[in-house]
Short mmCIF file of C-alpha atoms and ligand atoms in Angstrom, two decimals:
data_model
loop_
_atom_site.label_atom_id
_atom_site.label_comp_id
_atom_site.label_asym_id
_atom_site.label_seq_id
_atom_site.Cartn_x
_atom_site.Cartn_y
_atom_site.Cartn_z
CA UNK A 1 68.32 85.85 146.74
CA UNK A 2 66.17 83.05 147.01
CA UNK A 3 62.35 83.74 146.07
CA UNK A 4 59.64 81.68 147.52
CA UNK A 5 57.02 81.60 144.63
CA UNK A 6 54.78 79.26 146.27
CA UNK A 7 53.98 80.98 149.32
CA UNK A 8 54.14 84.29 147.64
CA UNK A 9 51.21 83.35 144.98
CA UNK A 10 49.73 82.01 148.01
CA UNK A 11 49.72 85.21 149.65
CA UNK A 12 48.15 86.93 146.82
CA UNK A 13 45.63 84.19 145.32
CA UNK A 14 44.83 82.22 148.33
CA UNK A 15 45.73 78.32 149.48
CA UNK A 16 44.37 75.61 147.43
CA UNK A 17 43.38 71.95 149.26
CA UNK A 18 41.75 69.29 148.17
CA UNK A 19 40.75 66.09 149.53
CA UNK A 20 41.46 62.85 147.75
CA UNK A 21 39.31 59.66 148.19
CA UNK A 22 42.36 57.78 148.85
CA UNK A 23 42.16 57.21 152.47
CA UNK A 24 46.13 56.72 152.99
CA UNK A 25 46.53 59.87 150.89
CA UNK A 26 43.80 61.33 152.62
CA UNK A 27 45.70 60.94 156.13
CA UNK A 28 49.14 62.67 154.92
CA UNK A 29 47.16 65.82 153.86
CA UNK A 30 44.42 65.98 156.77
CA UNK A 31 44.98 67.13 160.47
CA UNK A 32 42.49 67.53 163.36
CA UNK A 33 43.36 71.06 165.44
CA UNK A 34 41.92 72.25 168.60
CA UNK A 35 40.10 74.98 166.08
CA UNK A 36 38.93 72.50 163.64
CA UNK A 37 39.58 70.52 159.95
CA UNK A 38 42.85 71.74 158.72
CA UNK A 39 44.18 70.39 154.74
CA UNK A 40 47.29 71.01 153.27
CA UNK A 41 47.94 73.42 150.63
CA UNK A 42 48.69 71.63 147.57
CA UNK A 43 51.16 74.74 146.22
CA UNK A 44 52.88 75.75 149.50
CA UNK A 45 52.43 72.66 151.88
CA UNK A 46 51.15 74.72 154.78
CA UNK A 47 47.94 73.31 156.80
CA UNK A 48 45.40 75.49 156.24
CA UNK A 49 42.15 75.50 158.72
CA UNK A 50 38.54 74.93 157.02
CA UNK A 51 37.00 72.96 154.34
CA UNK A 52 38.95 71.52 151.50
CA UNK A 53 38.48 73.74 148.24
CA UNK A 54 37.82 70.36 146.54
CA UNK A 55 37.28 66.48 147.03
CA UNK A 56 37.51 63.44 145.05
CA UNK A 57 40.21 61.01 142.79
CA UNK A 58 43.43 62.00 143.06
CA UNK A 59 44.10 62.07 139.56
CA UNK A 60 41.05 64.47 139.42
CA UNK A 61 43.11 67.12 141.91
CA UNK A 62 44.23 70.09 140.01
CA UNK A 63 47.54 70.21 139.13
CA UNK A 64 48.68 73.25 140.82
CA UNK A 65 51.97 74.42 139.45
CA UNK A 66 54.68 75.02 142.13
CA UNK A 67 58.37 75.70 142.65
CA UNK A 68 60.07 75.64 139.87
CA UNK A 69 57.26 75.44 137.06
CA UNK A 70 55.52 78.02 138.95
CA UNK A 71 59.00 80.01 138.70
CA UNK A 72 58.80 79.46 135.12
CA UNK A 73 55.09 81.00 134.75
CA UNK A 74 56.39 83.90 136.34
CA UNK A 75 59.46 84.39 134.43
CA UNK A 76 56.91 83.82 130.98
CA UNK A 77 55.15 86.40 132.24
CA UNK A 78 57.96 88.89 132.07
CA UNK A 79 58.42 88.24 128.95
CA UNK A 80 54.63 88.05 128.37
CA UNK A 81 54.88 92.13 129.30
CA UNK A 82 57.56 92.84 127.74
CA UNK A 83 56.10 91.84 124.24
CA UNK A 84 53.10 93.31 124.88
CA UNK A 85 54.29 96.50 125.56
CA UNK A 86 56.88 96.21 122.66
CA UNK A 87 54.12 94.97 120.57
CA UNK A 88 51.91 98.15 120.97
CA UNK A 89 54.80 100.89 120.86
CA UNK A 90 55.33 99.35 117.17
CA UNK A 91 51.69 99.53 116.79
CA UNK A 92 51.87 103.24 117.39
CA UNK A 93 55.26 103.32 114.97
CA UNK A 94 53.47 101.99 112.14
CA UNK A 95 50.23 104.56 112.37
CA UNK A 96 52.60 107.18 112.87
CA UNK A 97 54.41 106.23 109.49
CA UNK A 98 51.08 105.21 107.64
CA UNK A 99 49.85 108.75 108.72
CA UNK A 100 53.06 110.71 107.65
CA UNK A 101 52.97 108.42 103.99
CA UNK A 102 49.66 110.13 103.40
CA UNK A 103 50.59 113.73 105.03
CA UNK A 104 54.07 113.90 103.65
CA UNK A 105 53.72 116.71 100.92
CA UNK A 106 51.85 118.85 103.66
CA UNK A 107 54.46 118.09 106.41
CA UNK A 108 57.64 119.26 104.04
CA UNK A 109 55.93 122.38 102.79
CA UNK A 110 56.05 123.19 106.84
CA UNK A 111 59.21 121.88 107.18
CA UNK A 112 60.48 123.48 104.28
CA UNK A 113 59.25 127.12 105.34
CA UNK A 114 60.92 126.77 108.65
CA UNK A 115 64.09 126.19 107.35
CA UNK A 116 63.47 129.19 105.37
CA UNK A 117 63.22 130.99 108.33
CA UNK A 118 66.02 129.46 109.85
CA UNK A 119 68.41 129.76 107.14
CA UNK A 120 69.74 133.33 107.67
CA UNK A 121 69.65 132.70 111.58
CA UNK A 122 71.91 129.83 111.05
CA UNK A 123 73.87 131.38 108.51
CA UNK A 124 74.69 134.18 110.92
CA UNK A 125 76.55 131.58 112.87
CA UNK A 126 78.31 130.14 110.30
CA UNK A 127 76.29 127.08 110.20
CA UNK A 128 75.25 125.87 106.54
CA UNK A 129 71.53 124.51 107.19
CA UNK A 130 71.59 122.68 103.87
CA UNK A 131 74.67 120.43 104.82
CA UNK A 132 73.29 119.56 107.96
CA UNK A 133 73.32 115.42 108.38
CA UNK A 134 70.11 115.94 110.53
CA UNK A 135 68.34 117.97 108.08
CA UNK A 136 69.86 116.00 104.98
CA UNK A 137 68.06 112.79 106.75
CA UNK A 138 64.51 114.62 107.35
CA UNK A 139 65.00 115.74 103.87
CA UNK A 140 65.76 111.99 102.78
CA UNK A 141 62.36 110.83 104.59
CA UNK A 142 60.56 113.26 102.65
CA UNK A 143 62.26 111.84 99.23
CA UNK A 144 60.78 107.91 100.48
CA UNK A 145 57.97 107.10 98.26
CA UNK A 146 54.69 106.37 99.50
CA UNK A 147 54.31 102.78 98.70
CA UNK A 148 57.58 102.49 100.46
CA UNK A 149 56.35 104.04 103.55
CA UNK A 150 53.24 102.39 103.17
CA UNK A 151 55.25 99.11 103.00
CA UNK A 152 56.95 100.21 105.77
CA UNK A 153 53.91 100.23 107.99
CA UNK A 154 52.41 97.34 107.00
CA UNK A 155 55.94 95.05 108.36
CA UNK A 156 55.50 96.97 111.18
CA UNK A 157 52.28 96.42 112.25
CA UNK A 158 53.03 92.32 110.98
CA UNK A 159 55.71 92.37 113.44
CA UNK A 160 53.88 94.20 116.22
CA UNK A 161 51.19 91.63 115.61
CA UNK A 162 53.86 88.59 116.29
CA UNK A 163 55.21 90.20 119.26
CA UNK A 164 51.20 90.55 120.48
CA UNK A 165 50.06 86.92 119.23
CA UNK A 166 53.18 85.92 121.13
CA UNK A 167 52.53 87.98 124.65
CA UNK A 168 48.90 86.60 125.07
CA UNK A 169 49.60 82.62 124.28
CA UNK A 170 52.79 83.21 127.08
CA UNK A 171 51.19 84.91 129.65
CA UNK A 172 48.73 81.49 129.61
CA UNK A 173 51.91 79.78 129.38
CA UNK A 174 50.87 77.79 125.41
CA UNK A 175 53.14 75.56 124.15
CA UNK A 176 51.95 77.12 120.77
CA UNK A 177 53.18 80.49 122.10
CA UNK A 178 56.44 79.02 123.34
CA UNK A 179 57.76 77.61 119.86
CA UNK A 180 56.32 80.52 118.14
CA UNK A 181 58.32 82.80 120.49
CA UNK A 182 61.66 80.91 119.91
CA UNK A 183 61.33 81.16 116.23
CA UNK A 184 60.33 84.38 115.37
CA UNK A 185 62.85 85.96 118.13
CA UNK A 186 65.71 83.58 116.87
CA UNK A 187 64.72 85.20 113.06
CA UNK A 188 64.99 88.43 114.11
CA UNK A 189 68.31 87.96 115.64
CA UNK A 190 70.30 88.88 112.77
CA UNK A 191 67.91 92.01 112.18
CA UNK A 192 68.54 92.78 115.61
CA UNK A 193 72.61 92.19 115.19
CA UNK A 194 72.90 94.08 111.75
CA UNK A 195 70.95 97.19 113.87
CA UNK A 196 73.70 97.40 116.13
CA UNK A 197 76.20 97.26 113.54
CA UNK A 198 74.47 100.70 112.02
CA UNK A 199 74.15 102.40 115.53
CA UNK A 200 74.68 101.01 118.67
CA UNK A 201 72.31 101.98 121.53
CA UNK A 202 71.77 100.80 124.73
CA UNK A 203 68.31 99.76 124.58
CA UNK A 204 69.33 97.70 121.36
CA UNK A 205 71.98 95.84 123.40
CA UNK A 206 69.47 94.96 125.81
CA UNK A 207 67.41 94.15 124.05
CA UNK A 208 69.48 91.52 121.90
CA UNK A 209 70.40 90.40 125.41
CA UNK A 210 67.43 89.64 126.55
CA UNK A 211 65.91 87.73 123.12
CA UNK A 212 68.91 85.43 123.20
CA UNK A 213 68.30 84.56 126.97
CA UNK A 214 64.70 84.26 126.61
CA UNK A 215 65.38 82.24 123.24
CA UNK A 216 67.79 79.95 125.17
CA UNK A 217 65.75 79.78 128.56
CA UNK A 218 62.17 78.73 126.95
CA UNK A 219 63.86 76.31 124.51
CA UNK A 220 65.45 74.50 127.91
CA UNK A 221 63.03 75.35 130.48
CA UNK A 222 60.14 74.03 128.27
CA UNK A 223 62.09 71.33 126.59
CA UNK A 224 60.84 72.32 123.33
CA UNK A 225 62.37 70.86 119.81
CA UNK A 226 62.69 67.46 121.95
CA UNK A 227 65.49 69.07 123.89
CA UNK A 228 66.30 67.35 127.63
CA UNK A 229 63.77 65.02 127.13
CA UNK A 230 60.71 66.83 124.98
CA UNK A 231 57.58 67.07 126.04
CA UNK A 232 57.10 63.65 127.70
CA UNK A 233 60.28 64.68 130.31
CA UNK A 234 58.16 68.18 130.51
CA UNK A 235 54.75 66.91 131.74
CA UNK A 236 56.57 64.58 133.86
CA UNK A 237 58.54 67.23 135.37
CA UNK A 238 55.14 68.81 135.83
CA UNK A 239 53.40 66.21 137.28
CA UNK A 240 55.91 64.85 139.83
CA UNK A 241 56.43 68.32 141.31
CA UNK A 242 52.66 68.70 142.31
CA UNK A 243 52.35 67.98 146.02
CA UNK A 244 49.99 65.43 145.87
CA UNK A 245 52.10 62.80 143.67
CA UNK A 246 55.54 63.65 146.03
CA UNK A 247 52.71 62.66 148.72
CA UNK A 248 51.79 59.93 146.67
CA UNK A 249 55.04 58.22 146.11
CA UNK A 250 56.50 59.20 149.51
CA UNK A 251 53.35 56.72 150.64
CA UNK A 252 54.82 53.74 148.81
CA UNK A 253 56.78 52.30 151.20
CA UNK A 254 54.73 52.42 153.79
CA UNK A 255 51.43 51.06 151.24
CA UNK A 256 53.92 47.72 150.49
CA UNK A 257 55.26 47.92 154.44
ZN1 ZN B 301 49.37 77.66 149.98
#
């Protein structure tokens, strides 16, 4: 399936034209209708009837990011939610095990008298409450130390705070944001591997999946860590996809004609 980003964030954020000064440049984007003025749109190409949004030096147009760089903001995005949202479910982790490091004498009294209660129920049916693995494990929480817990939360919300830093310098697509997403999801990797090799869950396996795609895909896409090119082969990618410099260099020919 073959998505038309340009014409969709058209659709939703409006055309954007400009005039340049350049009168030869001028020509290729300008047409004269029966129903007035129209200028191209510099993201989907279309001729679009009114005013131009903008007017001067071509170098001074903005650089409007289209087809496959504006693919590429859209696909940061994603991930832009997706760490977000990640970010602030660990948030909520880390209260909830900051709150239970200063409850946790309170919370196994409670605990404690309902397995009191429970005890002769279960032992009715044969079922030995105190060699339970679930309630061995709640009773191993309970054994954790404080500063442990407390330790605990504090990681937690350091992670959760990567994983935020992370979502709002991608969703304005920062180059920053790019590296620093590449490295700290290519450290956790291992974490993420030796998790699986405990207990093996769906979720976990995707998402391992998708950290090593979206490690791979910004570290290509955005030629970062001079891969294809660096940054130089990056801006020029950027630059020669913008409508006005394919109009630009498709008027060559005809300038030295
Ligand atoms: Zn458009």
């Amino acid at each position: 399936m073959k998505i038309d980003w340009d014409r969709r964030t058209c659709a939703r954020k409006g055309h954007v034209t400009y005039a340049p000064d350049d009168p030869r440049l001028r020509a290729r984007l300008h047409a004269e209708t029966a129903l007035g003025e129209a200028w191209r749109c510099l993201r989907c190409g279309d001729f679009v009837l009114g005013a131009p949004h903008g007017s001067g030096a071509a170098d001074d147009a903005p650089l409007v990011p289209r087809g496959k760089v504006l693919r590429d903001l859209f696909i940061l995005r994603f991930l832009a939610i997706e760490r977000a949202v990640r970010g602030v479910f660990i948030v909520l982790v880390a209260l909830a095990v900051w709150k239970f490091s200063n409850s946790q004498d309170s919370v196994r009294r409670l605990f404690d008298e309902y397995l009191d209660v429970f005890r002769p129920v279960f032992r009715h049916f044969h079922y030995d409450l105190d060699h339970s693995p679930v309630v061995d494990t709640i009773q191993k929480t309970f054994g954790y130390k404080h500063s442990t817990l407390v330790l605990v939360a504090v990681l937690l919300l350091v992670y959760a705070l990567i994983e935020l830093v992370e979502a709002v310098g991608l969703w304005y697509a920062k180059r920053w944001a790019e590296y620093l997403t590449v490295v700290a999801t290519a450290a956790f990797l291992p974490l993420e591997i030796y998790e699986l090799t405990e207990h093996i869950s769906w979720l976990k396996i995707g998402t391992l999946v998708l950290n090593i795609l979206a490690v791979l895909y910004i570290a290509l896409a955005k030629r970062l860590f001079g891969l294809r090119g660096g940054r130089r082969a990056f801006e020029e990618e950027r630059h020669s996809a913008s409508l006005l410099e394919v109009e630009e260099s498709a008027g060559v020919p005809a300038r030295a004609a």
